Amino acid sequence: MSGLQVCIDAVGLAAPGLNGWSGACATLSGARAYAAEELPRYAPSLLPPNERRRATEVGRLAFQSAEEAIAGLNGSADELAAVFTSSGGDTDIVNLICASLASPGRPVSPTHFHNSVHNAPAGYWSIATGSRLTSTSLSAYDGSFAAGLMEAAVLCRGENQPVLLVAYDSQPKEPIYSKRPLTAPFSVALLLQPEAGNRSLARLELDFCQGQTESGLPDSELEALRLGNPAARSLPLLACLAHDQSAELVLPSVEGIQVAVKVSPVSQASA
């Protein structure tokens, strides 16, 4: 396999039982049993007070992993391009707007309308960091993580600059849940660099493929989490990082296309 190469410098993670990357590593490496503890409500530290009050649960979820990934960043967050990827965006806000439109007078809240657009978390991020660099928001159903990873890698190598990838999806409420049963909230952020540095965790080599067996997890509960949220399709990659081991993975993308990921710890990749 010979494809697009980038390095991962840092990870942020927010999911039930995987609240924070450093603690999640013990679970993902098999050193500690997985227990699906509920995520506490997160207060984004980078958002100004007004925007913090307007931020929805989905926006807070995206910020939780994003803020962890840039902790200890060498440089300023306004120097990062960003890719935000989500299968469904803010389904709670969509549900509220649809209910309002079905009510007498159709009283749609301006704040709800503001938060309903797919790039709302990316907009909040630009406000919080002051970044004027490229920001992309995309969706690719169950392949949203792989599509976002490839988009971020292309941007990282093409512009020769660091890129923050944030993948997130929340658990919808009824009646949306019955049509799109995502079983748990999940958010992951990866700080990508075009070349390895002192903080780099691993080198990735990405390419497209078709007809391959999708990578899963041996732990049944973690596998259920992986299948229960599009952003959690990142878990096989995160498990490799937690184990600090090489691997070749296959992640689902869109319309039968898959993304093949070769993972190499930087120490091995440079040996």
XYZ file of N, CA and C in Angstrom:
813
model
N 0.846 -1.197 0.000
C 0.000 0.000 0.000
C 0.875 1.239 0.000
N 0.576 2.160 -0.884
C 1.307 3.425 -0.932
C 0.291 4.530 -1.121
N 0.135 5.366 -0.095
C -0.902 6.376 -0.166
C -0.506 7.655 0.517
N -1.481 8.393 0.933
C -1.319 9.699 1.554
C -0.817 9.530 2.987
N 0.252 10.227 3.347
C 0.844 10.065 4.671
C 0.701 11.328 5.512
N 0.256 11.138 6.751
C 0.188 12.207 7.744
C 0.551 11.609 9.096
N 0.790 12.482 10.069
C 1.093 12.029 11.423
C 0.050 12.546 12.407
N -0.225 11.752 13.434
C -1.115 12.156 14.513
C -0.269 12.645 15.676
N -0.505 13.895 16.077
C 0.234 14.475 17.192
C -0.512 14.370 18.515
N -1.836 14.382 18.481
C -2.609 14.366 19.722
C -4.013 13.864 19.437
N -4.660 13.388 20.503
C -6.007 12.827 20.412
C -6.872 13.432 21.512
N -8.124 13.703 21.197
C -9.132 14.055 22.194
C -10.290 13.081 22.057
N -10.900 12.702 23.163
C -11.942 11.681 23.112
C -13.005 11.947 24.173
N -14.261 11.817 23.784
C -15.379 11.961 24.713
C -16.460 10.959 24.334
N -16.675 9.966 25.197
C -17.682 8.940 24.972
C -17.984 8.276 26.309
N -19.120 7.634 26.446
C -19.408 6.928 27.688
C -18.329 5.902 28.021
N -17.720 6.037 29.195
C -16.660 5.135 29.608
C -15.305 5.427 28.991
N -15.240 6.419 28.107
C -13.983 6.806 27.446
C -13.868 8.322 27.489
N -13.943 8.861 28.677
C -13.986 10.310 28.853
C -12.578 10.862 29.043
N -11.939 11.209 27.919
C -10.564 11.712 27.937
C -9.601 10.672 27.417
N -8.666 11.092 26.565
C -7.780 10.156 25.887
C -6.851 9.424 26.846
N -6.249 10.121 27.778
C -5.265 9.479 28.650
C -5.896 8.346 29.454
N -7.099 8.579 29.984
C -7.770 7.515 30.724
C -8.294 6.418 29.822
N -8.733 6.782 28.617
C -9.286 5.793 27.692
C -8.233 4.831 27.174
N -6.981 5.243 27.159
C -5.917 4.374 26.641
C -5.857 3.048 27.392
N -6.041 3.090 28.721
C -5.993 1.859 29.508
C -7.111 0.908 29.093
N -8.283 1.462 28.783
C -9.404 0.628 28.349
C -9.182 0.097 26.944
N -8.769 0.969 26.032
C -8.604 0.568 24.636
C -7.427 -0.377 24.431
N -6.453 -0.350 25.341
C -5.319 -1.276 25.247
C -5.606 -2.603 25.939
N -6.754 -2.720 26.616
C -7.119 -3.956 27.289
C -6.649 -4.058 28.728
N -5.991 -3.017 29.231
C -5.497 -3.052 30.606
C -6.612 -2.858 31.622
N -7.745 -2.300 31.203
C -8.868 -2.064 32.095
C -10.160 -2.394 31.360
N -11.088 -2.992 32.066
C -12.362 -3.378 31.450
C -13.176 -2.139 31.094
N -13.919 -2.234 30.012
C -14.760 -1.123 29.591
C -16.024 -1.064 30.433
N -16.365 0.132 30.897
C -17.612 0.371 31.624
C -18.234 1.640 31.070
N -19.431 1.543 30.548
C -20.076 2.656 29.834
C -20.673 3.668 30.809
N -19.831 4.476 31.417
C -20.297 5.508 32.344
C -20.792 6.726 31.561
N -21.848 7.341 32.066
C -22.446 8.485 31.384
C -21.490 9.669 31.356
N -21.500 10.392 30.222
C -20.662 11.580 30.093
C -21.257 12.741 30.897
N -20.460 13.432 31.705
C -20.968 14.643 32.364
C -21.106 15.778 31.352
N -21.959 16.746 31.647
C -22.142 17.892 30.759
C -20.850 18.714 30.731
N -20.434 19.083 29.537
C -19.141 19.754 29.355
C -19.342 21.251 29.142
N -18.483 22.054 29.757
C -18.492 23.503 29.571
C -17.247 23.900 28.791
N -17.357 24.215 27.507
C -16.174 24.557 26.702
C -15.417 25.744 27.290
N -14.141 25.561 27.527
C -13.350 26.621 28.171
C -12.959 27.722 27.193
N -12.915 27.414 25.890
C -12.473 28.398 24.910
C -13.584 29.347 24.466
N -14.825 28.955 24.656
C -15.928 29.790 24.183
C -16.159 30.988 25.098
N -16.376 32.183 24.526
C -16.803 33.329 25.329
C -18.147 33.026 25.992
N -18.466 33.692 27.096
C -19.701 33.386 27.850
C -20.978 33.390 27.009
N -21.150 34.365 26.121
C -22.377 34.430 25.321
C -22.536 33.199 24.426
N -21.451 32.842 23.749
C -21.500 31.681 22.868
C -21.623 30.389 23.670
N -21.033 30.357 24.850
C -21.143 29.166 25.701
C -22.602 28.913 26.092
N -23.337 29.981 26.353
C -24.748 29.835 26.704
C -25.566 29.338 25.517
N -25.195 29.747 24.318
C -25.956 29.349 23.132
C -25.587 27.954 22.631
N -24.434 27.452 23.035
C -23.952 26.172 22.512
C -24.882 25.027 22.918
N -25.156 24.144 21.991
C -26.008 22.990 22.255
C -25.175 21.828 22.772
N -25.863 20.739 23.135
C -25.150 19.565 23.631
C -24.218 18.982 22.567
N -24.643 19.023 21.315
C -23.786 18.512 20.242
C -22.535 19.381 20.097
N -22.713 20.698 20.151
C -21.562 21.586 20.079
C -20.605 21.373 21.242
N -21.144 21.180 22.428
C -20.310 20.921 23.605
C -19.547 19.602 23.451
N -20.220 18.616 22.889
C -19.583 17.315 22.665
C -18.399 17.444 21.713
N -18.586 18.184 20.622
C -17.493 18.398 19.673
C -16.343 19.153 20.321
N -16.665 20.171 21.111
C -15.633 20.962 21.775
C -14.851 20.144 22.789
N -15.498 19.192 23.449
C -14.815 18.431 24.489
C -13.597 17.689 23.935
N -13.772 16.998 22.815
C -12.628 16.290 22.234
C -11.653 17.260 21.571
N -12.185 18.318 20.940
C -11.318 19.273 20.247
C -10.392 19.995 21.227
N -10.940 20.434 22.367
C -10.116 21.154 23.340
C -9.055 20.243 23.943
N -9.393 18.976 24.147
C -8.376 18.056 24.671
C -7.255 17.844 23.656
N -7.600 17.739 22.370
C -6.589 17.461 21.348
C -5.585 18.593 21.191
N -5.998 19.832 21.481
C -5.061 20.950 21.302
C -4.398 21.364 22.615
N -4.690 20.671 23.705
C -4.015 20.982 24.971
C -2.511 20.728 24.811
N -1.694 21.667 25.199
C -0.251 21.514 25.042
C 0.239 21.768 23.636
N -0.613 22.364 22.794
C -0.236 22.644 21.412
C 0.948 23.598 21.357
N 1.927 23.261 20.530
C 3.045 24.163 20.289
C 2.614 25.200 19.253
N 2.180 26.325 19.723
C 1.656 27.350 18.837
C 0.253 27.715 19.272
N -0.430 28.447 18.415
C -1.759 28.937 18.737
C -2.817 28.176 17.941
N -3.998 28.001 18.555
C -5.079 27.292 17.882
C -5.562 28.027 16.635
N -5.300 29.339 16.529
C -5.736 30.065 15.338
C -4.872 29.741 14.123
N -3.829 28.920 14.326
C -2.967 28.490 13.225
C -3.380 27.129 12.668
N -4.524 26.607 13.157
C -4.988 25.290 12.729
C -6.131 25.409 11.727
N -6.016 24.713 10.616
C -7.185 24.476 9.776
C -8.010 23.391 10.465
N -9.267 23.233 10.065
C -10.127 22.286 10.771
C -11.082 21.586 9.813
N -11.364 20.324 10.136
C -12.394 19.547 9.450
C -13.323 18.992 10.522
N -14.612 19.330 10.428
C -15.625 18.814 11.333
C -16.516 17.856 10.551
N -16.720 16.662 11.080
C -17.513 15.675 10.368
C -18.531 15.034 11.308
N -19.776 14.967 10.842
C -20.860 14.424 11.655
C -21.901 13.803 10.743
N -22.401 12.656 11.131
C -23.422 11.986 10.338
C -24.727 12.769 10.300
N -25.179 13.219 11.486
C -26.496 13.832 11.544
C -26.543 15.248 12.044
N -25.421 15.802 12.487
C -25.438 17.146 13.030
C -26.248 17.206 14.308
N -26.946 18.300 14.520
C -27.684 18.509 15.766
C -29.128 18.053 15.591
N -29.376 16.777 15.826
C -30.715 16.218 15.622
C -31.716 16.758 16.635
N -31.267 17.113 17.836
C -32.189 17.680 18.823
C -32.753 19.014 18.342
N -31.889 19.842 17.759
C -32.339 21.136 17.238
C -33.267 20.934 16.038
N -32.920 20.002 15.169
C -33.790 19.700 14.024
C -35.172 19.279 14.515
N -35.205 18.438 15.552
C -36.473 17.978 16.097
C -37.288 19.137 16.674
N -36.611 20.050 17.399
C -37.296 21.198 17.973
C -37.876 22.110 16.889
N -37.117 22.329 15.821
C -37.592 23.191 14.732
C -38.786 22.547 14.023
N -38.703 21.242 13.775
C -39.821 20.557 13.118
C -41.078 20.625 13.983
N -40.896 20.462 15.305
C -42.046 20.563 16.203
C -42.620 21.982 16.190
N -41.737 22.979 16.122
C -42.205 24.373 16.068
C -42.979 24.650 14.788
N -42.486 24.127 13.683
C -43.159 24.353 12.396
C -44.535 23.697 12.350
N -44.714 22.666 13.165
C -46.012 21.991 13.214
C -46.952 22.610 14.236
N -46.494 23.644 14.947
C -47.291 24.291 15.980
C -47.991 25.538 15.420
N -49.054 25.981 16.061
C -49.728 27.212 15.609
C -48.780 28.405 15.633
N -48.755 29.157 14.563
C -47.894 30.320 14.485
C -46.473 30.025 14.072
N -46.081 28.745 14.101
C -44.734 28.323 13.694
C -43.626 29.167 14.350
N -43.576 29.221 15.672
C -42.605 30.093 16.362
C -41.211 29.470 16.444
N -40.438 29.582 15.378
C -39.084 29.028 15.358
C -38.127 29.971 16.096
N -37.419 29.436 17.066
C -36.458 30.237 17.832
C -35.279 30.627 16.954
N -34.881 31.919 16.933
C -33.690 32.326 16.167
C -32.427 31.577 16.605
N -32.310 31.317 17.909
C -31.139 30.578 18.396
C -31.150 29.150 17.879
N -32.327 28.516 17.880
C -32.422 27.163 17.336
C -32.077 27.157 15.850
N -32.597 28.132 15.120
C -32.296 28.196 13.691
C -30.794 28.385 13.467
N -30.181 29.234 14.269
C -28.743 29.487 14.181
C -27.949 28.202 14.408
N -28.402 27.380 15.346
C -27.673 26.150 15.681
C -28.016 24.971 14.778
N -29.003 25.134 13.892
C -29.445 24.000 13.085
C -28.532 23.713 11.905
N -27.752 24.685 11.468
C -26.902 24.467 10.293
C -25.786 23.485 10.630
N -25.359 22.731 9.629
C -24.410 21.637 9.877
C -23.040 22.139 10.340
N -22.681 23.356 9.970
C -21.362 23.858 10.344
C -21.378 24.727 11.601
N -22.451 24.630 12.403
C -22.514 25.442 13.625
C -21.345 25.162 14.578
N -20.997 23.891 14.881
C -19.844 23.662 15.761
C -18.547 24.239 15.200
N -18.359 24.133 13.889
C -17.167 24.716 13.271
C -17.169 26.226 13.403
N -18.354 26.838 13.295
C -18.453 28.282 13.472
C -18.107 28.705 14.886
N -18.625 27.969 15.866
C -18.270 28.248 17.255
C -16.770 28.091 17.473
N -16.184 27.079 16.832
C -14.748 26.848 16.972
C -13.948 28.023 16.399
N -14.357 28.538 15.260
C -13.669 29.687 14.667
C -13.767 30.911 15.578
N -14.937 31.104 16.197
C -15.093 32.213 17.143
C -14.183 32.010 18.350
N -14.156 30.785 18.866
C -13.393 30.495 20.080
C -11.895 30.655 19.874
N -11.400 30.230 18.713
C -9.950 30.239 18.474
C -9.475 31.467 17.705
N -10.398 32.165 17.044
C -9.999 33.288 16.208
C -9.366 32.865 14.904
N -9.516 31.602 14.541
C -8.880 31.099 13.326
C -9.604 31.585 12.078
N -8.830 32.042 11.096
C -9.348 32.427 9.792
C -8.921 31.440 8.710
N -8.363 30.316 9.137
C -7.908 29.316 8.175
C -9.079 28.451 7.710
N -8.790 27.591 6.742
C -9.810 26.752 6.128
C -10.557 25.926 7.168
N -11.875 25.911 7.053
C -12.719 25.074 7.902
C -13.742 24.371 7.021
N -13.801 23.054 7.125
C -14.724 22.256 6.324
C -15.635 21.467 7.246
N -16.930 21.444 6.940
C -17.883 20.616 7.666
C -18.532 19.660 6.673
N -18.541 18.376 6.988
C -19.076 17.412 6.042
C -19.871 16.321 6.752
N -20.559 15.531 5.948
C -21.333 14.404 6.446
C -21.291 13.300 5.410
N -21.142 12.050 5.876
C -21.119 10.914 4.956
C -21.778 9.694 5.610
N -22.881 9.931 6.287
C -23.651 8.875 6.947
C -22.717 8.029 7.825
N -22.761 6.696 7.725
C -21.927 5.867 8.597
C -20.443 5.973 8.260
N -20.108 6.517 7.105
C -18.709 6.691 6.719
C -18.158 8.063 7.047
N -18.834 8.798 7.932
C -18.432 10.185 8.192
C -17.024 10.304 8.767
N -16.622 9.378 9.652
C -15.273 9.488 10.217
C -14.216 9.288 9.145
N -14.339 8.234 8.345
C -13.339 7.957 7.310
C -13.293 9.070 6.273
N -14.463 9.593 5.890
C -14.497 10.695 4.928
C -13.818 11.929 5.504
N -14.070 12.208 6.785
C -13.430 13.346 7.425
C -11.929 13.159 7.554
N -11.504 11.930 7.874
C -10.072 11.654 8.002
C -9.358 11.872 6.673
N -9.936 11.389 5.592
C -9.311 11.577 4.283
C -9.295 13.059 3.890
N -10.398 13.767 4.146
C -10.455 15.204 3.852
C -9.385 15.966 4.631
N -9.252 15.641 5.917
C -8.263 16.326 6.752
C -6.840 16.006 6.312
N -6.602 14.754 5.911
C -5.259 14.363 5.471
C -4.877 15.057 4.167
N -5.836 15.150 3.238
C -5.573 15.854 1.978
C -5.252 17.318 2.245
N -6.015 17.948 3.126
C -5.775 19.346 3.475
C -4.425 19.514 4.163
N -4.105 18.600 5.057
C -2.841 18.652 5.793
C -1.643 18.566 4.855
N -1.666 17.606 3.942
C -0.541 17.431 3.018
C -0.559 18.474 1.903
N -1.757 18.764 1.395
C -1.851 19.702 0.280
C -1.425 21.107 0.648
N -1.763 21.552 1.860
C -1.414 22.901 2.314
C -0.183 22.901 3.218
N 0.338 21.711 3.520
C 1.519 21.573 4.379
C 1.327 22.328 5.698
N 0.224 22.012 6.376
C -0.099 22.713 7.616
C -0.821 21.751 8.568
N -0.800 22.027 9.866
C -1.534 21.182 10.806
C -3.035 21.339 10.620
N -3.755 20.254 10.847
C -5.212 20.246 10.690
C -5.826 19.513 11.880
N -6.875 20.089 12.436
C -7.629 19.433 13.497
C -8.860 18.770 12.888
N -8.967 17.454 13.070
C -10.144 16.702 12.649
C -11.015 16.449 13.871
N -12.303 16.788 13.776
C -13.252 16.538 14.854
C -14.441 15.762 14.284
N -14.668 14.549 14.803
C -15.796 13.718 14.383
C -16.718 13.529 15.574
N -18.015 13.725 15.368
C -18.929 13.696 16.511
C -20.343 13.354 16.052
N -21.076 12.679 16.919
C -22.502 12.466 16.753
C -23.098 12.187 18.122
N -24.294 12.719 18.354
C -24.972 12.495 19.624
C -26.070 11.447 19.446
N -26.673 11.067 20.545
C -27.780 10.113 20.517
C -29.085 10.869 20.294
N -29.774 10.637 19.186
C -31.016 11.381 18.923
C -32.115 11.004 19.903
N -33.035 11.917 20.093
C -34.248 11.634 20.859
C -35.339 11.190 19.890
N -36.404 10.646 20.441
C -37.557 10.300 19.609
C -38.229 11.576 19.097
N -38.811 11.543 17.888
C -39.026 10.366 17.049
C -37.863 10.035 16.112
N -36.786 10.839 16.129
C -35.678 10.587 15.213
C -34.956 9.291 15.562
N -34.864 8.983 16.859
C -34.111 7.798 17.274
C -34.629 6.519 16.622
N -35.931 6.381 16.482
C -36.484 5.153 15.905
C -36.071 4.978 14.448
N -35.760 6.083 13.767
C -35.313 6.015 12.372
C -33.787 6.006 12.253
N -33.107 6.542 13.266
C -31.640 6.626 13.246
C -31.134 6.311 14.656
N -31.129 5.019 15.025
C -30.846 4.636 16.412
C -29.357 4.630 16.757
N -28.796 5.807 16.950
C -27.430 5.907 17.463
C -27.499 5.696 18.971
N -26.671 4.809 19.484
C -26.880 4.313 20.846
C -26.158 5.102 21.917
N -25.215 5.972 21.544
C -24.450 6.720 22.549
C -23.793 7.923 21.891
N -23.533 8.985 22.659
C -22.766 10.114 22.105
C -21.300 9.722 21.948
N -20.647 10.312 20.963
C -19.231 10.001 20.732
C -18.591 11.164 19.998
N -17.426 11.576 20.461
C -16.664 12.637 19.802
C -15.180 12.318 19.893
N -14.490 12.442 18.771
C -13.045 12.211 18.736
C -12.397 13.322 17.922
N -11.227 13.760 18.364
C -10.473 14.781 17.637
C -9.042 14.297 17.442
N -8.523 14.498 16.248
C -7.141 14.129 15.924
C -6.418 15.367 15.412
N -5.269 15.653 15.995
C -4.429 16.739 15.505
C -3.420 16.149 14.538
N -3.573 16.495 13.258
C -2.733 15.940 12.197
C -1.630 16.916 11.810
N -0.472 16.357 11.515
C 0.670 17.132 11.038
C 1.206 16.487 9.760
N 1.740 17.283 8.836
C 2.270 16.692 7.600
C 3.529 15.862 7.821
N 4.310 16.175 8.862
C 5.537 15.437 9.164
C 5.601 15.126 10.656
N 6.353 14.104 10.999
C 6.495 13.706 12.397
C 7.279 14.746 13.185
N 6.872 14.943 14.433
C 7.562 15.846 15.345
C 7.767 15.179 16.688
N 8.190 15.948 17.670
C 8.485 15.397 18.984
C 7.249 14.830 19.674
N 6.071 15.347 19.352
C 4.836 14.904 20.005
C 4.107 13.817 19.223
N 4.575 13.470 18.053
C 3.807 12.579 17.176
C 3.637 11.189 17.780
N 2.409 10.678 17.678
C 2.087 9.352 18.197
C 2.238 8.269 17.143
N 1.847 8.577 15.928
C 1.872 7.562 14.879
C 1.832 8.221 13.519
N 2.275 7.456 12.529
C 2.161 7.871 11.133
C 1.045 7.062 10.490
N 0.205 7.738 9.718
C -0.867 7.077 8.981
C -0.577 7.125 7.493
N -0.880 6.042 6.822
C -0.830 5.993 5.363
C -2.222 5.613 4.882
N -2.863 6.502 4.118
C -4.262 6.355 3.743
C -4.424 6.118 2.252
N -5.354 5.248 1.919
C -5.684 5.013 0.521
C -7.119 4.504 0.452
N -7.713 4.569 -0.733
C -9.050 4.032 -0.919
C -8.976 2.557 -1.283
N -10.009 1.808 -0.913
C -10.098 0.402 -1.281
C -11.567 0.022 -1.382
N -11.840 -1.190 -1.825
C -13.207 -1.689 -1.938
C -13.227 -3.183 -1.649
N -14.346 -3.658 -1.135
C -14.551 -5.088 -0.956
C -13.761 -5.730 0.152
N -13.221 -4.940 1.076
C -12.428 -5.489 2.175
C -13.295 -5.647 3.433
N -12.841 -6.496 4.339
C -13.553 -6.678 5.601
C -13.303 -5.489 6.513
N -14.376 -4.881 6.986
C -14.276 -3.714 7.861
C -13.648 -4.090 9.198
N -12.737 -3.270 9.695
C -12.051 -3.543 10.958
C -13.011 -3.361 12.129
N -12.951 -4.296 13.079
C -13.770 -4.237 14.277
C -12.916 -4.351 15.520
N -13.568 -4.643 16.634
C -12.892 -4.738 17.922
C -13.236 -6.068 18.582
N -12.283 -6.706 19.283
C -12.562 -7.998 19.922
C -13.484 -7.897 21.132
N -13.461 -6.765 21.835
C -14.324 -6.573 22.992
C -15.756 -6.307 22.518
N -16.711 -7.117 22.949
C -18.075 -7.034 22.433
C -18.756 -5.703 22.775
N -18.488 -5.155 23.960
C -19.122 -3.898 24.344
C -18.535 -2.721 23.568
N -17.231 -2.722 23.372
C -16.621 -1.675 22.560
C -17.043 -1.798 21.094
N -17.215 -3.035 20.637
C -17.676 -3.238 19.270
C -19.102 -2.722 19.106
N -19.937 -2.916 20.124
C -21.295 -2.380 20.073
C -21.268 -0.856 20.035
N -20.355 -0.249 20.792
C -20.198 1.206 20.745
C -19.738 1.650 19.368
N -18.802 0.927 18.766
C -18.305 1.257 17.425
C -19.439 1.258 16.409
N -20.288 0.253 16.481
C -21.385 0.137 15.524
C -22.543 1.069 15.847
N -22.555 1.613 17.061
C -23.680 2.426 17.494
C -23.547 3.904 17.245
N -22.424 4.344 16.669
C -22.229 5.766 16.384
C -21.207 5.901 15.263
N -21.515 6.660 14.191
C -20.571 6.798 13.078
C -19.200 7.324 13.498
N -19.151 8.272 14.454
C -17.856 8.783 14.910
C -17.042 7.703 15.599
N -17.732 6.713 16.196
C -17.050 5.619 16.894
C -16.431 4.610 15.938
N -16.641 4.775 14.623
C -15.920 3.928 13.667
C -14.411 4.198 13.755
N -14.044 5.232 14.496
C -12.641 5.543 14.742
C -11.996 4.607 15.759
N -12.782 3.811 16.484
C -12.249 3.035 17.605
C -11.128 2.053 17.229
N -11.191 1.341 16.102
C -10.050 0.484 15.761
C -8.738 1.266 15.623
N -8.804 2.459 15.044
C -7.613 3.312 14.944
C -7.161 3.750 16.336
N -8.101 4.167 17.182
C -7.741 4.603 18.527
C -7.149 3.457 19.336
N -7.656 2.248 19.142
C -7.094 1.088 19.848
C -5.653 0.833 19.427
N -5.351 1.008 18.140
C -3.963 0.860 17.679
C -3.051 1.894 18.335
N -3.540 3.123 18.441
C -2.742 4.167 19.078
C -2.529 3.847 20.552
N -3.564 3.334 21.216
C -3.443 2.994 22.633
C -2.462 1.856 22.862
N -2.432 0.904 21.922
C -1.492 -0.214 22.017
C -0.087 0.167 21.551
N 0.028 1.327 20.868
C 1.299 1.743 20.271
C 1.842 0.650 19.358
N 0.979 0.194 18.450
C 1.369 -0.902 17.581
C 1.010 -0.611 16.124
N 1.675 -1.319 15.237
C 1.376 -1.200 13.812
C 0.135 -2.016 13.475
N -0.566 -1.585 12.453
C -1.757 -2.319 12.016
C -2.177 -1.819 10.652
N -2.955 -2.630 9.968
C -3.596 -2.229 8.726
C -5.095 -2.358 8.925
N -5.804 -1.252 8.800
C -7.216 -1.177 9.104
C -8.029 -0.846 7.861
N -9.290 -1.178 7.913
C -10.234 -0.809 6.854
C -11.418 -0.121 7.511
N -11.667 1.131 7.124
C -12.750 1.926 7.684
C -13.820 2.160 6.624
N -15.102 2.108 7.008
C -16.178 2.328 6.029
C -16.250 3.787 5.623
N -16.473 4.019 4.333
C -16.687 5.376 3.845
C -18.064 5.428 3.196
N -18.174 5.754 1.926
C -19.493 5.925 1.309
C -19.602 5.135 0.013
N -20.819 4.660 -0.278
C -21.167 4.013 -1.550
C -20.199 2.891 -1.914
N -19.904 2.030 -0.919
C -19.043 0.881 -1.166
C -17.565 1.174 -1.158
N -17.202 2.436 -1.049
C -15.784 2.806 -0.976
C -15.335 2.735 0.476
N -14.137 2.232 0.692
C -13.560 2.142 2.027
C -12.241 2.902 2.064
N -11.778 3.184 3.270
C -10.477 3.819 3.450
C -9.553 2.842 4.164
N -8.465 2.492 3.513
C -7.448 1.623 4.106
C -6.454 2.499 4.866
N -6.167 2.122 6.105
C -5.298 2.907 6.971
C -4.161 2.019 7.482
N -2.958 2.363 7.122
C -1.781 1.692 7.683
C -1.259 2.551 8.822
N -1.216 1.979 10.017
C -0.801 2.702 11.219
C 0.592 2.229 11.625
N 1.501 3.175 11.816
C 2.856 2.853 12.259
C 3.263 3.801 13.372
N 3.593 3.280 14.576
C 4.158 4.166 15.593
C 5.346 4.924 15.034
N 5.491 6.173 15.386
C 6.557 6.998 14.820
C 7.933 6.391 15.094
N 8.116 5.792 16.247
C 9.408 5.177 16.587
C 9.743 4.063 15.613
N 8.715 3.280 15.196
C 8.947 2.216 14.227
C 9.052 2.763 12.818
N 8.220 3.769 12.518
C 8.190 4.311 11.160
C 9.509 4.977 10.792
N 10.207 5.531 11.811
C 11.451 6.224 11.530
C 12.679 5.367 11.748
N 12.456 4.107 12.198
C 13.582 3.243 12.492
C 14.250 2.751 11.220
